[in-house]
Amino acid sequence: MQRQPEPEWMDVPEEAEAYAEADFAQVNAAFVDRLAQLGGEYDRPVTVDLGTGPGDIPVLVAKALPTWRVIAFDVSHAMLVLARGAVVRAGMAGNIGLVEADAKRLPLASGAVDVVFSNSILHHITDNERLWREIRRITKPGGLIFVRDLARPADERTARTIVDQYAGTESALLQEEFYRSLLAAYTVEEVRGQLDRTGLGPLRVERVTDRHLDVWGRFVPQTRSVSLSS
Ligand SMILES: C[S@@+](CC[C@H](N)C(=O)[O-])C[C@H]1O[C@@H](n2cnc3c(N)ncnc32)[C@H](O)[C@@H]1O
């Protein structure tokens, strides 16, 4: 099935609210468990979350990894309003900074970040190479990159089955969003190509559930080989 892009930003307040109200408790907990497995040994890392949405994941990260401070970015003002509420309610305002910015053009110095994580933003972005290049630019050599996203199903029927199975009790708006997101998602092979083209070849990509893929690993700057032969 061909990829069918969807709008990049989730800036319509009703859409942001439907997303924030949906029950992602299990998938968010699984994400944070995996992040802790991959990077739990870090003490006070400079950490960024790209496309934080309603801020649920950085709140869970701050609870699970109390020495971590997370700078959470999103382009959507509507989402950041919801995220601010979640962070304050959780009493985590000292652990989490919220910044309105495009993940493809971040207000961060090169090599400034120890841990970059992101859940469910890649499928929003058609100019995905700009996102990967920006992740490469901000990450310290040896830093951890962990990106999880939806994986595009083989066909529309499978996408509908996944929506029914995992979001059957959610609002109609959320179900439609989920369906469109599955159609906009990339395959493992496409993501592999994106990484190879953007200097992130050493990262691993794997399908990890019936609807998710993971990209993870330590950032190894690629040195360009120079041929000395004439
Ligand atoms: C599906 S939500 C995921 C939210 C959150 N990561 C989670 O897992 O709950 C995708 C979020 O990515 C944001 N987003 C999309 N493109 C972005 C970009 N270029 N820069 C920053 N945020 C972006 C959207 O506004 C939206 O809030």
CSV table of C-alpha atoms and ligand atoms in Angstrom, one decimal:
chain,number,residue,atom,x,y,z
A,1,MET,CA,0.0,0.0,0.0
A,2,GLN,CA,1.3,3.5,-0.9
A,3,ARG,CA,1.9,6.0,1.9
A,4,GLN,CA,-0.9,8.6,2.2
A,5,PRO,CA,0.6,11.7,4.0
A,6,GLU,CA,-1.4,13.5,6.6
A,7,PRO,CA,-1.1,17.0,8.0
A,8,GLU,CA,2.1,17.5,9.9
A,9,TRP,CA,0.9,19.6,12.8
A,10,MET,CA,-1.9,18.7,15.2
A,11,ASP,CA,-2.9,22.3,15.7
A,12,VAL,CA,-6.7,22.0,15.6
A,13,PRO,CA,-7.8,22.2,19.3
A,14,GLU,CA,-10.6,19.5,18.9
A,15,GLU,CA,-8.0,17.1,17.3
A,16,ALA,CA,-5.5,17.9,20.1
A,17,GLU,CA,-8.1,17.3,22.8
A,18,ALA,CA,-9.4,14.1,21.2
A,19,TYR,CA,-5.8,12.8,21.2
A,20,ALA,CA,-5.2,14.0,24.8
A,21,GLU,CA,-8.3,12.3,26.0
A,22,ALA,CA,-7.6,8.9,24.4
A,23,ASP,CA,-6.2,6.1,26.6
A,24,PHE,CA,-2.5,5.6,25.6
A,25,ALA,CA,-1.6,4.4,29.1
A,26,GLN,CA,-0.3,1.0,28.0
A,27,VAL,CA,1.6,2.1,24.9
A,28,ASN,CA,3.1,5.1,26.8
A,29,ALA,CA,4.2,2.9,29.7
A,30,ALA,CA,5.8,0.4,27.2
A,31,PHE,CA,7.6,3.3,25.5
A,32,VAL,CA,9.1,4.6,28.8
A,33,ASP,CA,10.1,1.0,29.9
A,34,ARG,CA,12.0,0.6,26.6
A,35,LEU,CA,13.6,4.1,27.0
A,36,ALA,CA,14.7,3.2,30.6
A,37,GLN,CA,16.1,-0.1,29.3
A,38,LEU,CA,18.1,1.7,26.6
A,39,GLY,CA,19.3,4.7,28.6
A,40,GLY,CA,18.6,4.1,32.3
A,41,GLU,CA,22.3,4.4,33.2
A,42,TYR,CA,22.4,8.1,32.3
A,43,ASP,CA,22.6,10.4,35.2
A,44,ARG,CA,21.3,13.9,34.5
A,45,PRO,CA,21.4,13.6,30.7
A,46,VAL,CA,20.3,16.5,28.5
A,47,THR,CA,17.2,14.9,27.1
A,48,VAL,CA,14.7,16.0,24.4
A,49,ASP,CA,11.3,14.7,23.4
A,50,LEU,CA,10.3,15.6,19.8
A,51,GLY,CA,6.6,16.1,19.1
A,52,THR,CA,5.6,15.7,22.8
A,53,GLY,CA,1.8,16.2,22.1
A,54,PRO,CA,-0.1,16.3,25.4
A,55,GLY,CA,3.1,15.7,27.4
A,56,ASP,CA,2.1,12.4,28.9
A,57,ILE,CA,5.4,10.7,28.0
A,58,PRO,CA,7.8,13.2,29.5
A,59,VAL,CA,5.7,13.1,32.7
A,60,LEU,CA,6.2,9.3,32.8
A,61,VAL,CA,9.9,9.7,32.0
A,62,ALA,CA,10.4,12.2,34.8
A,63,LYS,CA,8.6,9.9,37.3
A,64,ALA,CA,10.6,6.8,36.2
A,65,LEU,CA,14.0,8.5,35.8
A,66,PRO,CA,14.0,11.2,38.5
A,67,THR,CA,17.4,12.7,37.6
A,68,TRP,CA,16.3,13.4,34.0
A,69,ARG,CA,15.3,16.8,32.8
A,70,VAL,CA,13.3,16.7,29.6
A,71,ILE,CA,13.0,19.6,27.1
A,72,ALA,CA,9.8,18.7,25.2
A,73,PHE,CA,9.2,20.2,21.8
A,74,ASP,CA,6.0,20.5,19.7
A,75,VAL,CA,5.0,22.8,16.8
A,76,SER,CA,1.3,22.7,17.9
A,77,HIS,CA,0.4,25.5,20.3
A,78,ALA,CA,-2.9,23.6,21.1
A,79,MET,CA,-0.9,20.5,22.2
A,80,LEU,CA,1.5,22.5,24.3
A,81,VAL,CA,-1.4,24.1,26.2
A,82,LEU,CA,-2.6,20.6,27.1
A,83,ALA,CA,1.0,19.5,27.9
A,84,ARG,CA,1.5,22.5,30.2
A,85,GLY,CA,-1.7,21.4,32.1
A,86,ALA,CA,-0.4,17.8,32.4
A,87,VAL,CA,3.0,18.8,33.6
A,88,VAL,CA,1.7,21.2,36.2
A,89,ARG,CA,-0.9,18.6,37.4
A,90,ALA,CA,1.9,16.0,37.8
A,91,GLY,CA,4.0,18.5,39.8
A,92,MET,CA,6.8,18.1,37.2
A,93,ALA,CA,7.3,21.7,36.1
A,94,GLY,CA,10.8,21.7,37.5
A,95,ASN,CA,11.7,18.5,35.4
A,96,ILE,CA,10.1,19.3,32.1
A,97,GLY,CA,10.5,22.4,29.8
A,98,LEU,CA,8.0,22.8,27.0
A,99,VAL,CA,9.1,24.6,23.9
A,100,GLU,CA,7.1,25.5,20.7
A,101,ALA,CA,9.4,24.6,17.8
A,102,ASP,CA,9.7,22.5,14.7
A,103,ALA,CA,11.6,19.3,15.3
A,104,LYS,CA,13.2,19.8,11.9
A,105,ARG,CA,14.7,23.2,13.1
A,106,LEU,CA,15.4,23.1,16.8
A,107,PRO,CA,16.7,26.0,18.9
A,108,LEU,CA,19.6,23.8,20.2
A,109,ALA,CA,23.3,23.8,19.7
A,110,SER,CA,24.9,21.1,17.6
A,111,GLY,CA,26.0,18.1,19.7
A,112,ALA,CA,24.2,19.4,22.8
A,113,VAL,CA,21.9,16.4,23.6
A,114,ASP,CA,22.6,13.1,25.4
A,115,VAL,CA,19.2,11.5,24.8
A,116,VAL,CA,16.8,12.1,22.0
A,117,PHE,CA,13.4,10.3,22.1
A,118,SER,CA,10.3,10.6,20.2
A,119,ASN,CA,7.0,8.7,19.9
A,120,SER,CA,4.6,8.8,17.0
A,121,ILE,CA,5.8,11.9,15.1
A,122,LEU,CA,7.7,10.5,12.2
A,123,HIS,CA,4.6,9.5,10.2
A,124,HIS,CA,3.5,13.2,10.3
A,125,ILE,CA,6.6,14.3,8.5
A,126,THR,CA,6.9,13.9,4.7
A,127,ASP,CA,10.3,15.7,4.7
A,128,ASN,CA,11.6,13.1,7.0
A,129,GLU,CA,15.3,13.5,6.0
A,130,ARG,CA,15.2,17.0,7.5
A,131,LEU,CA,14.0,15.5,10.8
A,132,TRP,CA,16.7,12.8,10.8
A,133,ARG,CA,19.5,15.3,9.9
A,134,GLU,CA,18.3,17.5,12.8
A,135,ILE,CA,18.4,14.6,15.2
A,136,ARG,CA,21.9,13.8,14.0
A,137,ARG,CA,23.0,17.5,14.4
A,138,ILE,CA,21.8,17.9,18.0
A,139,THR,CA,23.0,14.5,19.3
A,140,LYS,CA,26.3,14.2,21.1
A,141,PRO,CA,28.6,11.5,19.7
A,142,GLY,CA,27.7,8.3,21.7
A,143,GLY,CA,24.3,9.8,22.6
A,144,LEU,CA,21.2,7.7,22.6
A,145,ILE,CA,18.5,8.0,19.9
A,146,PHE,CA,15.2,6.2,20.4
A,147,VAL,CA,12.3,6.9,18.0
A,148,ARG,CA,9.1,4.8,18.0
A,149,ASP,CA,6.4,5.2,15.4
A,150,LEU,CA,3.6,3.5,13.7
A,151,ALA,CA,4.5,1.0,10.9
A,152,ARG,CA,2.4,1.1,7.7
A,153,PRO,CA,0.2,-2.0,7.4
A,154,ALA,CA,0.1,-4.0,4.2
A,155,ASP,CA,-3.3,-2.7,3.1
A,156,GLU,CA,-6.3,-0.6,4.2
A,157,ARG,CA,-8.2,-3.6,5.5
A,158,THR,CA,-5.4,-4.4,7.9
A,159,ALA,CA,-5.3,-0.8,9.0
A,160,ARG,CA,-9.1,-0.9,9.8
A,161,THR,CA,-8.6,-4.1,11.8
A,162,ILE,CA,-5.9,-2.5,13.8
A,163,VAL,CA,-8.0,0.5,14.5
A,164,ASP,CA,-10.9,-1.7,15.6
A,165,GLN,CA,-8.6,-3.8,17.8
A,166,TYR,CA,-6.8,-1.0,19.6
A,167,ALA,CA,-9.1,2.0,19.4
A,168,GLY,CA,-12.5,0.4,19.1
A,169,THR,CA,-13.8,2.2,22.2
A,170,GLU,CA,-12.3,5.6,21.4
A,171,SER,CA,-14.1,8.6,19.9
A,172,ALA,CA,-14.9,8.5,16.1
A,173,LEU,CA,-12.5,11.4,15.6
A,174,LEU,CA,-9.7,9.6,17.3
A,175,GLN,CA,-10.4,6.4,15.3
A,176,GLU,CA,-10.3,8.3,12.1
A,177,GLU,CA,-7.0,10.0,13.1
A,178,PHE,CA,-5.5,6.6,14.0
A,179,TYR,CA,-6.6,5.2,10.6
A,180,ARG,CA,-5.1,8.1,8.7
A,181,SER,CA,-1.9,7.9,10.8
A,182,LEU,CA,-1.5,4.2,9.9
A,183,LEU,CA,-1.8,5.0,6.2
A,184,ALA,CA,0.8,7.9,6.6
A,185,ALA,CA,3.3,5.7,8.5
A,186,TYR,CA,6.5,4.4,6.9
A,187,THR,CA,7.7,0.9,6.6
A,188,VAL,CA,10.8,-0.5,8.2
A,189,GLU,CA,12.5,-0.6,4.7
A,190,GLU,CA,11.6,3.1,4.1
A,191,VAL,CA,13.0,4.1,7.5
A,192,ARG,CA,16.1,2.1,6.8
A,193,GLY,CA,16.7,4.1,3.6
A,194,GLN,CA,16.0,7.4,5.4
A,195,LEU,CA,18.7,6.6,8.0
A,196,ASP,CA,21.2,5.4,5.4
A,197,ARG,CA,20.8,8.7,3.5
A,198,THR,CA,21.2,10.9,6.5
A,199,GLY,CA,24.3,9.6,8.2
A,200,LEU,CA,22.4,7.5,10.8
A,201,GLY,CA,23.1,4.2,9.2
A,202,PRO,CA,24.4,2.5,12.4
A,203,LEU,CA,21.0,2.9,14.1
A,204,ARG,CA,18.8,-0.2,14.2
A,205,VAL,CA,15.2,-0.3,12.9
A,206,GLU,CA,12.9,-3.1,13.8
A,207,ARG,CA,9.2,-3.9,13.7
A,208,VAL,CA,8.4,-4.4,17.4
A,209,THR,CA,4.6,-4.9,17.4
A,210,ASP,CA,1.8,-5.4,14.8
A,211,ARG,CA,1.7,-1.6,14.5
A,212,HIS,CA,5.0,-0.1,15.7
A,213,LEU,CA,8.6,0.1,14.6
A,214,ASP,CA,11.5,1.3,16.7
A,215,VAL,CA,14.7,3.1,15.7
A,216,TRP,CA,17.4,3.1,18.3
A,217,GLY,CA,21.1,3.1,19.0
A,218,ARG,CA,24.0,5.3,19.9
A,219,PHE,CA,24.9,8.1,17.5
A,220,VAL,CA,28.2,7.3,15.7
A,221,PRO,CA,29.3,10.2,13.6
A,222,GLN,CA,30.1,8.9,10.1
A,223,THR,CA,33.5,9.9,8.8
A,224,ARG,CA,33.5,10.4,5.1
A,225,SER,CA,36.1,8.2,3.3
A,226,VAL,CA,38.5,10.2,1.1
A,227,SER,CA,40.1,8.3,-1.8
A,228,LEU,CA,43.8,9.1,-2.1
A,229,SER,CA,44.2,7.4,-5.5
A,230,SER,CA,44.4,9.7,-8.5
B,1,LIG,C1,0.6,11.6,17.3
B,1,LIG,S1,1.1,12.9,18.3
B,1,LIG,C2,2.2,12.1,19.4
B,1,LIG,C3,2.4,12.9,20.7
B,1,LIG,C4,3.3,12.3,21.8
B,1,LIG,N1,4.6,12.0,21.3
B,1,LIG,C5,2.7,11.0,22.3
B,1,LIG,O1,3.2,9.9,21.9
B,1,LIG,O2,1.7,11.1,23.0
B,1,LIG,C6,2.3,13.8,17.2
B,1,LIG,C7,2.7,15.1,17.7
B,1,LIG,O3,3.8,15.5,16.9
B,1,LIG,C8,3.7,16.9,16.6
B,1,LIG,N2,4.5,17.3,15.4
B,1,LIG,C9,4.2,17.0,14.2
B,1,LIG,N3,5.2,17.5,13.4
B,1,LIG,C10,6.1,18.1,14.2
B,1,LIG,C11,7.3,18.8,13.9
B,1,LIG,N4,7.8,19.0,12.7
B,1,LIG,N5,7.9,19.4,15.0
B,1,LIG,C12,7.4,19.2,16.3
B,1,LIG,N6,6.3,18.6,16.5
B,1,LIG,C13,5.6,18.0,15.5
B,1,LIG,C14,2.2,17.1,16.5
B,1,LIG,O4,1.8,18.5,16.6
B,1,LIG,C15,1.7,16.2,17.6
B,1,LIG,O5,1.5,16.9,18.8
